[in-house]
Short mmCIF file of C-alpha atoms in Angstrom, two decimals:
data_model
loop_
_atom_site.label_atom_id
_atom_site.label_comp_id
_atom_site.label_asym_id
_atom_site.label_seq_id
_atom_site.Cartn_x
_atom_site.Cartn_y
_atom_site.Cartn_z
CA MET A 11 -0.02 0.06 -0.03
CA ALA A 12 1.11 3.59 -1.20
CA ALA A 13 2.18 5.67 1.87
CA ALA A 14 0.01 8.88 2.20
CA SER A 15 0.99 11.91 0.68
CA THR A 16 2.29 14.72 2.81
CA HIS A 17 0.66 17.76 2.79
CA TYR A 18 2.52 21.10 1.72
CA PRO A 19 0.96 24.36 2.75
CA TRP A 20 0.88 27.12 0.37
CA TYR A 21 1.75 29.36 3.52
CA LYS A 22 2.25 28.99 7.39
CA LYS A 23 2.95 31.37 10.03
CA GLU A 24 6.65 30.75 9.79
CA ASP A 25 6.62 32.01 6.37
CA THR A 26 5.58 35.43 7.89
CA ASP A 27 8.99 35.71 9.60
CA ALA A 28 11.06 34.72 6.69
CA PHE A 29 9.15 37.09 4.52
CA PHE A 30 10.08 40.16 6.63
CA ALA A 31 13.68 38.65 7.02
CA LEU A 32 13.72 38.73 3.08
CA PHE A 33 11.59 41.66 2.56
CA GLN A 34 13.80 43.97 4.41
CA ASN A 35 17.11 42.98 2.46
CA ASN A 36 15.48 43.67 -0.94
CA ILE A 37 13.65 46.90 0.08
CA ALA A 38 17.30 47.98 1.32
CA ASN A 39 18.61 47.23 -2.08
CA PHE A 40 15.53 48.85 -3.92
CA VAL A 41 15.78 51.89 -2.20
CA ILE A 42 19.56 52.26 -2.33
CA ILE A 43 19.29 51.63 -6.30
CA ALA A 44 16.75 54.52 -6.52
CA ILE A 45 18.64 57.00 -4.36
CA THR A 46 22.17 56.21 -6.13
CA MET A 47 21.01 56.47 -9.90
CA LEU A 48 19.14 59.95 -8.78
CA GLY A 49 22.37 60.83 -7.21
CA MET A 50 24.10 60.00 -10.57
CA GLY A 51 22.09 62.10 -12.10
CA PHE A 52 19.43 59.45 -14.05
CA PRO A 53 16.23 60.76 -14.22
CA SER A 54 12.87 59.52 -12.65
CA SER A 55 11.33 58.19 -15.12
CA ILE A 56 14.27 55.66 -16.17
CA VAL A 57 14.65 55.06 -12.30
CA TYR A 58 11.03 54.43 -11.27
CA GLY A 59 9.73 53.67 -14.60
CA GLN A 60 12.08 51.16 -15.86
CA VAL A 61 14.77 49.98 -13.85
CA LEU A 62 12.79 49.38 -10.55
CA PRO A 63 9.65 48.01 -12.45
CA GLY A 64 12.67 45.56 -14.51
CA ALA A 65 14.02 44.35 -10.96
CA ALA A 66 10.80 43.58 -9.88
CA VAL A 67 9.94 41.53 -12.69
CA ALA A 68 13.33 39.58 -11.98
CA VAL A 69 12.74 39.26 -8.43
CA MET A 70 8.80 38.08 -9.06
CA VAL A 71 9.79 35.65 -11.58
CA GLY A 72 12.86 34.01 -9.84
CA ASN A 73 10.49 33.46 -6.25
CA PHE A 74 7.62 32.27 -8.11
CA TYR A 75 10.04 29.66 -9.73
CA TYR A 76 11.79 28.80 -6.80
CA ALA A 77 8.36 28.32 -4.84
CA TRP A 78 7.45 25.67 -7.77
CA SER A 79 10.84 24.07 -7.25
CA ALA A 80 10.19 23.63 -3.69
CA THR A 81 6.92 22.19 -4.16
CA ARG A 82 8.33 19.54 -6.71
CA LEU A 83 10.95 18.74 -4.33
CA ALA A 84 8.40 18.24 -1.36
CA ARG A 85 6.40 15.97 -3.74
CA LYS A 86 9.50 14.08 -4.50
CA GLU A 87 10.77 13.35 -1.21
CA ASN A 88 7.10 13.54 0.41
CA ARG A 89 8.03 16.09 2.79
CA ALA A 90 6.24 19.10 4.73
CA ASP A 91 9.32 20.81 5.87
CA VAL A 92 10.74 21.80 2.49
CA THR A 93 11.85 25.62 2.37
CA ALA A 94 11.78 27.61 -0.98
CA LEU A 95 14.79 29.11 -2.12
CA SER A 96 15.46 32.94 -1.09
CA TYR A 97 15.98 35.01 -4.38
CA GLY A 98 16.97 38.64 -5.44
CA ILE A 99 19.43 40.96 -6.20
CA SER A 100 22.97 40.18 -5.07
CA THR A 101 23.87 43.16 -3.08
CA PRO A 102 28.10 42.87 -3.82
CA VAL A 103 26.89 42.67 -7.55
CA MET A 104 24.34 45.27 -7.41
CA PHE A 105 27.25 47.83 -6.02
CA VAL A 106 29.23 46.76 -8.93
CA PHE A 107 27.01 47.51 -11.67
CA LEU A 108 25.99 50.59 -9.98
CA PHE A 109 30.04 51.80 -9.77
CA GLY A 110 31.08 49.81 -12.63
CA VAL A 111 28.64 49.60 -15.20
CA LEU A 112 26.21 52.67 -14.70
CA LEU A 113 28.41 55.48 -13.53
CA PRO A 114 31.26 54.71 -15.90
CA ALA A 115 28.34 54.47 -18.81
CA LYS A 116 26.99 57.90 -17.70
CA GLN A 117 30.33 59.50 -17.35
CA LEU A 118 31.52 58.64 -21.17
CA THR A 119 28.38 59.21 -22.73
CA GLY A 120 27.06 62.06 -21.05
CA ASP A 121 23.46 60.71 -21.45
CA ALA A 122 21.59 58.97 -18.97
CA GLU A 123 18.96 57.46 -21.08
CA MET A 124 21.91 55.84 -23.54
CA ALA A 125 23.68 54.93 -20.18
CA TRP A 126 20.90 53.17 -19.09
CA LYS A 127 20.65 51.32 -22.00
CA VAL A 128 23.98 50.33 -22.22
CA ALA A 129 23.55 48.75 -18.52
CA VAL A 130 20.44 46.74 -19.54
CA ALA A 131 22.33 45.29 -22.50
CA ALA A 132 25.15 44.29 -19.71
CA CYS A 133 22.85 42.99 -17.50
CA PHE A 134 21.34 41.01 -20.27
CA ILE A 135 24.67 39.45 -21.55
CA SER A 136 25.68 39.20 -17.69
CA GLY A 137 22.50 36.86 -17.66
CA GLY A 138 23.15 34.79 -20.85
CA ILE A 139 26.91 34.61 -19.45
CA GLU A 140 25.37 33.10 -16.04
CA ALA A 141 23.14 30.50 -17.90
CA VAL A 142 25.98 29.19 -19.62
CA ILE A 143 28.17 28.84 -16.39
CA SER A 144 25.75 26.65 -15.41
CA ILE A 145 27.47 24.09 -17.29
CA ILE A 146 30.78 24.63 -16.59
CA GLY A 147 30.52 26.58 -12.95
CA ARG A 148 32.21 23.90 -10.97
CA TRP A 149 35.08 24.00 -13.10
CA VAL A 150 35.56 27.78 -12.74
CA GLN A 151 35.09 27.68 -8.92
CA HIS A 152 37.96 24.70 -8.74
CA HIS A 153 40.45 26.80 -11.11
CA LEU A 154 39.86 30.11 -9.76
CA PRO A 155 41.28 30.80 -6.44
CA ARG A 156 38.60 32.42 -4.00
CA ALA A 157 40.98 35.05 -2.64
CA ALA A 158 41.47 36.37 -6.09
CA MET A 159 37.85 36.69 -6.75
CA LEU A 160 36.96 38.14 -3.41
CA GLY A 161 39.69 40.27 -3.12
CA ALA A 162 38.90 41.97 -6.53
CA VAL A 163 35.35 42.33 -5.34
CA ALA A 164 37.05 43.89 -1.87
CA GLY A 165 38.61 46.37 -4.12
CA VAL A 166 35.20 47.69 -5.29
CA ALA A 167 33.89 48.00 -2.10
CA LEU A 168 36.69 49.73 -0.76
CA THR A 169 36.87 52.54 -3.01
CA PHE A 170 33.32 52.80 -4.82
CA ILE A 171 31.22 51.59 -2.06
CA ALA A 172 33.13 52.27 1.31
CA GLY A 173 35.19 55.19 0.36
CA GLU A 174 32.78 57.02 -1.89
CA MET A 175 29.84 56.45 0.58
CA LEU A 176 32.20 57.69 3.20
CA PHE A 177 32.28 61.25 1.58
CA LYS A 178 28.68 61.05 0.72
CA THR A 179 28.17 60.38 4.68
CA LEU A 180 30.05 63.55 5.68
CA GLU A 181 27.99 65.89 3.36
CA MET A 182 25.43 65.93 6.49
CA PRO A 183 28.15 65.36 9.07
CA ILE A 184 25.65 65.79 12.04
CA ILE A 185 23.41 63.17 10.67
CA GLY A 186 25.93 61.31 8.88
CA LEU A 187 28.26 60.59 11.97
CA LEU A 188 25.20 59.79 13.91
CA VAL A 189 24.23 57.21 11.69
CA LEU A 190 27.15 55.91 11.07
CA ALA A 191 27.68 55.41 14.97
CA ILE A 192 24.15 53.70 15.22
CA ILE A 193 25.44 51.30 12.29
CA ILE A 194 28.84 50.44 13.78
CA VAL A 195 27.08 49.95 17.33
CA GLY A 196 23.77 47.69 15.85
CA LEU A 197 25.83 46.08 12.89
CA VAL A 198 29.49 45.79 13.93
CA ALA A 199 28.77 45.42 17.45
CA ARG A 200 25.84 43.59 17.33
CA VAL A 201 24.20 45.73 20.08
CA SER A 202 20.33 45.44 20.08
CA MET A 203 18.59 48.72 19.26
CA PRO A 204 15.53 50.00 20.81
CA PHE A 205 12.24 48.44 20.31
CA LYS A 206 14.36 45.38 19.11
CA LEU A 207 14.17 47.31 15.70
CA PRO A 208 16.65 46.32 13.05
CA ALA A 209 19.90 48.35 13.25
CA SER A 210 19.67 49.64 9.40
CA LEU A 211 15.95 50.31 10.02
CA PHE A 212 16.54 52.21 13.36
CA ALA A 213 19.41 54.09 11.53
CA ILE A 214 17.36 55.37 8.56
CA ILE A 215 14.14 55.95 10.97
CA VAL A 216 16.57 58.25 13.40
CA GLY A 217 18.64 59.74 10.59
CA THR A 218 15.39 60.92 8.49
CA THR A 219 13.81 62.29 11.20
CA MET A 220 16.47 64.38 12.56
CA ALA A 221 17.25 65.63 9.13
CA TYR A 222 14.08 66.93 9.08
CA LEU A 223 14.01 68.44 12.67
CA ILE A 224 17.40 70.52 12.03
CA GLY A 225 16.66 71.18 8.65
CA ASP A 226 19.60 69.43 6.86
CA ALA A 227 16.74 68.12 4.49
CA ASP A 228 14.23 70.34 2.82
CA THR A 229 10.73 69.56 4.24
CA GLU A 230 9.55 69.67 0.44
CA ARG A 231 11.02 66.52 -0.39
CA PHE A 232 8.30 64.88 1.92
CA SER A 233 5.61 66.32 0.32
CA ASP A 234 7.23 65.99 -2.83
CA ALA A 235 8.11 62.12 -2.14
CA PHE A 236 3.73 61.51 -2.52
CA THR A 237 3.93 62.86 -6.13
CA HIS A 238 5.85 59.55 -7.24
CA LEU A 239 2.71 57.33 -5.79
CA GLY A 240 1.27 56.32 -9.18
CA PHE A 241 1.40 53.62 -11.57
CA TYR A 242 4.49 52.27 -13.27
CA PRO A 243 3.50 49.29 -15.56
CA LEU A 244 5.54 46.28 -15.90
CA LEU A 245 6.46 46.40 -19.48
CA PRO A 246 8.85 44.65 -21.68
CA ASN A 247 10.96 47.32 -24.01
CA LEU A 248 14.16 46.92 -26.52
CA ALA A 249 16.55 49.05 -24.54
CA TRP A 250 18.33 45.79 -24.33
CA PHE A 251 18.41 45.49 -28.09
CA GLU A 252 19.33 49.04 -28.40
CA GLY A 253 22.29 48.77 -25.64
CA LEU A 254 23.37 46.12 -27.44
CA GLY A 255 25.19 48.13 -30.13
CA LEU A 256 26.66 50.75 -28.15
CA LEU A 257 28.02 47.91 -25.69
CA LEU A 258 29.79 46.08 -28.15
CA THR A 259 31.38 48.98 -30.53
CA SER A 260 32.39 52.04 -28.11
CA MET A 261 31.84 50.29 -24.43
CA LEU A 262 33.49 46.97 -25.07
CA ALA A 263 35.66 48.19 -21.82
CA ILE A 264 32.57 47.62 -19.63
CA LEU A 265 32.49 43.91 -20.50
CA THR A 266 35.71 43.65 -18.75
CA VAL A 267 33.59 44.34 -15.43
CA VAL A 268 30.53 42.23 -16.30
CA LEU A 269 32.14 38.84 -16.85
CA PRO A 270 34.52 38.65 -13.50
CA ILE A 271 31.44 39.83 -11.44
CA THR A 272 28.97 37.11 -13.45
CA LEU A 273 31.25 34.38 -12.21
CA TYR A 274 31.54 35.93 -8.61
CA ASN A 275 27.66 35.86 -8.92
CA ALA A 276 27.53 32.16 -10.12
CA ILE A 277 29.82 30.75 -7.68
CA GLU A 278 27.72 32.90 -4.73
CA THR A 279 24.63 31.04 -6.09
CA MET A 280 26.19 27.66 -5.79
CA ASN A 281 27.73 28.15 -2.55
CA ASN A 282 24.42 29.40 -1.39
CA VAL A 283 22.63 26.26 -2.87
CA GLU A 284 25.20 23.90 -1.36
CA ALA A 285 24.89 25.50 2.28
CA MET A 286 21.04 24.85 1.73
CA GLU A 287 21.70 21.06 0.80
CA ALA A 288 23.57 21.11 4.08
CA ALA A 289 20.58 22.35 6.02
CA GLY A 290 18.32 19.57 4.64
CA ASP A 291 17.06 20.57 1.15
CA LYS A 292 18.92 19.57 -2.08
CA TYR A 293 18.37 21.69 -5.14
CA ASP A 294 19.90 21.15 -8.37
CA VAL A 295 22.66 23.83 -8.45
CA ARG A 296 23.29 23.90 -12.08
CA GLU A 297 19.50 24.33 -12.42
CA CYS A 298 19.41 27.29 -9.94
CA GLN A 299 22.41 29.11 -11.90
CA ALA A 300 20.55 28.75 -15.32
CA VAL A 301 17.24 30.01 -13.51
CA ASP A 302 19.23 33.26 -11.79
CA GLY A 303 20.75 33.62 -15.49
CA VAL A 304 17.27 33.64 -17.15
CA GLY A 305 15.75 35.66 -14.13
CA THR A 306 18.55 38.30 -14.92
CA ILE A 307 17.28 37.99 -18.68
CA ILE A 308 13.80 38.79 -18.05
CA GLY A 309 14.84 41.60 -15.91
CA ALA A 310 16.71 43.11 -18.54
CA LEU A 311 13.98 42.61 -21.41
CA PHE A 312 11.77 44.82 -18.71
CA GLY A 313 14.25 47.51 -18.13
CA GLY A 314 16.12 46.09 -15.41
CA VAL A 315 20.13 46.74 -14.73
CA PHE A 316 20.54 44.29 -11.91
CA PRO A 317 21.47 40.33 -12.13
CA THR A 318 19.92 38.24 -9.57
CA THR A 319 20.80 35.49 -7.38
CA VAL A 320 19.99 32.57 -4.78
CA TYR A 321 20.25 34.71 -1.13
CA ILE A 322 22.48 32.73 1.70
CA ALA A 323 19.53 34.13 3.69
CA THR A 324 17.67 30.89 2.57
CA VAL A 325 19.26 28.93 5.53
CA GLY A 326 18.08 31.56 7.68
CA ALA A 327 14.64 30.87 6.33
CA LYS A 328 15.14 27.24 6.70
CA TRP A 329 15.97 27.49 10.38
CA MET A 330 12.95 29.82 10.65
CA GLY A 331 10.68 26.93 9.37
CA ALA A 332 9.67 28.74 6.28
CA GLY A 333 7.96 26.63 3.37
CA ARG A 334 7.16 28.22 -0.06
CA GLY A 335 4.69 30.89 1.11
CA TYR A 336 7.12 33.63 1.78
CA SER A 337 8.54 33.56 -1.75
CA LEU A 338 5.49 33.56 -3.04
CA LEU A 339 4.79 36.80 -0.86
CA ASN A 340 7.82 38.12 -1.54
CA GLY A 341 7.74 38.25 -5.25
CA ALA A 342 3.91 39.65 -5.11
CA VAL A 343 4.62 42.35 -2.86
CA TYR A 344 7.70 43.71 -4.79
CA ALA A 345 5.89 43.77 -7.83
CA LEU A 346 3.38 46.00 -6.38
CA ALA A 347 5.13 48.09 -4.32
CA THR A 348 7.28 49.11 -7.88
CA MET A 349 4.13 49.44 -10.12
CA PHE A 350 2.58 51.84 -7.38
CA GLY A 351 5.55 53.76 -6.66
CA LEU A 352 5.98 52.80 -2.98
CA ILE A 353 9.19 52.38 -3.32
CA ALA A 354 10.08 55.69 -5.07
CA ALA A 355 8.23 57.34 -2.18
CA LEU A 356 10.97 56.03 0.15
CA ALA A 357 13.62 56.75 -1.66
CA ALA A 358 12.21 60.45 -2.15
CA ILE A 359 12.06 60.89 1.42
CA ILE A 360 15.11 59.57 2.93
CA PRO A 361 18.12 61.65 2.38
CA VAL A 362 21.65 60.14 0.69
CA SER A 363 23.55 60.88 3.94
CA VAL A 364 21.06 58.66 5.89
CA VAL A 365 21.60 55.79 3.85
CA ALA A 366 25.14 56.12 2.84
CA PRO A 367 26.48 55.14 6.34
CA ILE A 368 24.58 51.87 6.00
CA LEU A 369 26.59 51.40 2.53
CA VAL A 370 29.90 52.20 4.21
CA PHE A 371 28.98 49.03 6.50
CA VAL A 372 28.19 47.11 3.18
CA GLY A 373 31.59 47.75 1.71
CA MET A 374 33.34 47.02 5.06
CA SER A 375 31.54 43.78 5.30
CA MET A 376 32.41 42.79 1.95
CA ILE A 377 36.26 43.75 2.70
CA ALA A 378 36.03 41.77 5.77
CA THR A 379 34.45 38.91 4.00
CA ALA A 380 37.30 38.69 1.50
CA PHE A 381 39.67 38.27 4.71
CA GLN A 382 37.43 35.91 6.56
CA ALA A 383 36.71 33.47 4.09
CA ASN A 384 40.34 32.52 3.16
CA ASP A 385 43.62 31.43 5.08
CA THR A 386 45.81 34.17 6.57
CA ARG A 387 48.35 33.02 4.49
CA TYR A 388 46.51 34.31 1.33
CA TYR A 389 45.81 37.80 2.89
CA PRO A 390 48.49 39.23 0.81
CA ALA A 391 46.98 38.06 -2.43
CA ILE A 392 43.71 40.02 -1.37
CA ALA A 393 45.29 43.02 -0.73
CA LEU A 394 46.93 42.91 -4.03
CA ALA A 395 43.74 41.93 -5.81
CA MET A 396 42.33 44.86 -4.10
CA LEU A 397 44.71 47.63 -5.49
CA PRO A 398 43.92 47.81 -9.29
CA TYR A 399 40.51 49.53 -8.34
CA PHE A 400 42.13 52.34 -6.52
CA ALA A 401 43.54 53.15 -9.95
CA ASN A 402 40.01 52.47 -11.81
CA TYR A 403 38.42 54.71 -9.37
CA VAL A 404 40.53 57.71 -9.83
CA MET A 405 40.42 56.98 -13.44
CA THR A 406 36.13 57.10 -13.64
CA ARG A 407 36.35 59.96 -11.66
CA PHE A 408 37.98 62.32 -14.39
CA ASN A 409 36.72 60.66 -17.16
CA ARG A 410 38.24 61.20 -20.61
CA GLY A 411 40.13 63.96 -19.01
CA ALA A 412 41.93 61.40 -16.56
CA GLY A 413 45.39 61.04 -18.30
CA GLU A 414 45.98 64.80 -18.26
CA VAL A 415 44.45 65.31 -14.64
CA VAL A 416 46.53 62.31 -13.06
CA SER A 417 49.82 62.76 -15.29
CA ASP A 418 51.83 64.31 -12.52
CA ILE A 419 51.15 61.40 -10.04
CA SER A 420 51.76 58.51 -12.50
CA SER A 421 51.29 57.54 -16.37
CA ALA A 422 50.09 54.43 -15.28
CA ILE A 423 46.85 55.30 -13.26
CA VAL A 424 44.82 55.22 -16.45
CA VAL A 425 46.16 51.77 -18.25
CA MET A 426 45.96 50.05 -14.74
CA GLY A 427 42.30 51.30 -14.10
CA GLN A 428 41.23 49.90 -17.44
CA GLY A 429 40.22 46.19 -17.30
CA ALA A 430 40.80 46.39 -13.38
CA MET A 431 38.66 43.79 -12.25
CA PHE A 432 40.70 41.38 -14.83
CA MET A 433 43.76 42.51 -13.64
CA ALA A 434 42.96 42.09 -9.73
CA ILE A 435 41.83 38.49 -10.34
CA LEU A 436 44.67 37.36 -12.44
CA LEU A 437 47.10 38.85 -9.96
CA GLY A 438 45.33 37.81 -7.14
CA ALA A 439 45.46 34.48 -8.96
CA MET A 440 49.46 34.55 -9.64
CA THR A 441 50.21 35.34 -5.92
CA VAL A 442 48.03 32.55 -4.24
CA SER A 443 49.29 29.94 -6.88
CA VAL A 444 52.77 31.32 -5.85
CA ILE A 445 51.81 31.22 -1.84
CA ASP A 446 50.90 27.22 -2.95
CA HIS A 447 54.19 26.74 -4.84
CA GLN A 448 52.12 26.01 -7.85
CA PHE A 449 54.47 27.90 -10.34
CA LYS A 450 53.23 26.47 -13.24
CA ARG A 451 49.77 27.34 -12.15
CA ALA A 452 50.80 30.96 -11.65
CA ALA A 453 52.77 30.92 -14.96
CA ALA A 454 49.49 29.93 -16.90
CA PHE A 455 47.44 33.11 -15.05
CA ALA A 456 50.19 35.09 -16.47
CA ALA A 457 49.74 34.04 -19.83
CA ILE A 458 46.07 34.59 -19.73
CA ALA A 459 46.89 38.05 -18.34
CA ALA A 460 49.43 38.67 -21.32
CA GLY A 461 46.88 37.19 -23.76
CA PHE A 462 44.06 39.68 -22.42
CA SER A 463 46.48 42.78 -22.67
CA PHE A 464 46.93 41.88 -26.29
CA GLY A 465 43.57 41.51 -26.89
CA GLY A 466 42.54 44.99 -25.03
CA LEU A 467 40.67 43.51 -22.06
CA MET A 468 43.28 44.87 -19.77
CA HIS A 469 45.46 48.11 -19.99
CA ALA A 470 43.60 49.61 -23.18
CA PRO A 471 40.86 51.89 -23.98
CA LYS A 472 39.51 49.28 -26.68
CA LEU A 473 39.69 45.86 -27.87
CA THR A 474 42.23 45.51 -30.76
CA PHE A 475 45.15 43.55 -31.63
CA ASN A 476 48.49 44.26 -29.79
CA ALA A 477 46.91 46.77 -27.80
CA ALA A 478 49.17 46.62 -24.67
CA PRO A 479 52.17 45.45 -26.09
CA GLU A 480 54.52 46.81 -23.02
CA PHE A 481 52.14 44.74 -20.58
CA VAL A 482 52.34 41.71 -23.20
CA MET A 483 55.81 41.37 -22.44
CA GLY A 484 55.90 42.43 -18.73
CA TYR A 485 53.28 39.37 -18.06
CA LEU A 486 55.17 37.14 -20.24
CA ALA A 487 58.42 37.89 -18.06
CA MET A 488 56.54 37.16 -15.16
CA ALA A 489 55.52 33.76 -16.64
CA LEU A 490 59.03 32.92 -17.63
CA LEU A 491 60.12 33.64 -13.87
CA PHE A 492 57.30 31.80 -12.47
CA LEU A 493 58.56 28.82 -15.01
CA TYR A 494 61.78 29.11 -13.87
CA PHE A 495 60.97 28.44 -10.20
CA SER A 496 58.92 25.62 -11.08
CA PHE A 497 61.70 23.79 -12.38
CA GLN A 498 63.95 24.73 -9.56
CA GLU A 499 61.12 22.91 -7.43
CA SER A 500 61.18 20.26 -9.52
CA VAL A 501 65.02 19.74 -9.28
CA ARG A 502 64.93 20.29 -5.61
CA LYS A 503 62.81 17.24 -5.23
CA ARG A 504 64.53 14.93 -7.30
#
């Protein structure tokens, strides 16, 4: 006699706690996106009418799919305690797309709409790359050192996130420093906030309230915020197609950011799915990477510019005893909040200097994670991998005039900033390999760096043959040196 089928509820009380935990993370990302893009000079019509609806579509599609996937697993294993995977915009990847794709595109074109279309195309390509990586993801994870990958991301965190946002924090020093103190106490020292509010939420409430009370924020902002309430339909568009033409011609350098961060996103998905398997729910890693890629593509078709991923917060939802209901509710709420301008209203009310300290913490945590997730012997590799993005930060801030502006400092700043993500990862990978005395592997990474320099992916303003010959020779010299030490090691072991 067949065993009775276990009832898997659509929603249960445990889903409520899991929903609010996931909701807080996603709402913070959506508000940060809106405030940051508006601060960059993107009009509200693009931010509220295109970017946020596109992101909401991606979040909705992914959450609905993973709720269905949880249903499938529950039926297969005849269990009622299956937890759906959490899904949303990857926070580290979001910042890289904000400051490594949108901002450079805006500065290079001087046109907000054109820059948005380039970013949509970059997001579309990122989704396609992640879908392909689902086939080779484990091979990439095995061969690319974690210290190199996280070190490169930490470089973005140090410059464009923590550093840049600390500047924004101090633009309203009384408010900014107070909010920063709350963040340090609540998120760094993990001290409980009044009324048991999350530290970030408490910081936003206190900071925003004080900004209006002491006059640092114009009270007209509050009344104007309600003008953003309205209807923003979730409609597809051809921005991704128009942006492809620009991206694949005059803006190919942006792809040097897209490829590495997409690899990072795919590995993040892999790690999070594997963590969920350890917690008791086994999902197919390759399927999840493919779904994340497709979700990113769908978001781009609707004007979104941010890749999506499976969240590590899924494990927390599992501990809470959540099922599939929190995932379904999350997708629906974000679609409705975006369509009716609720997120737009929040972004209009909150001053940038109130949100900036939270982003300083995000940058700090990304840098700390790069070190905490690796053995101490790899710290030098992480530090080296962080440095190229300092040059990239300086270069992008001065745009086309960077060479002239920074020439008195160093002629290498511009060429070091071109393809900084590739340079960071490859230098970090070489250093990790040398630390492990894997000199042949280090030589292989140096040869790859030479190839990238030859083709213009690094140290050159555009893709072309023999784009940076001096760097090609330099990396080949490194490769020969590493091979020499490999030979020395083999002789010593005989």
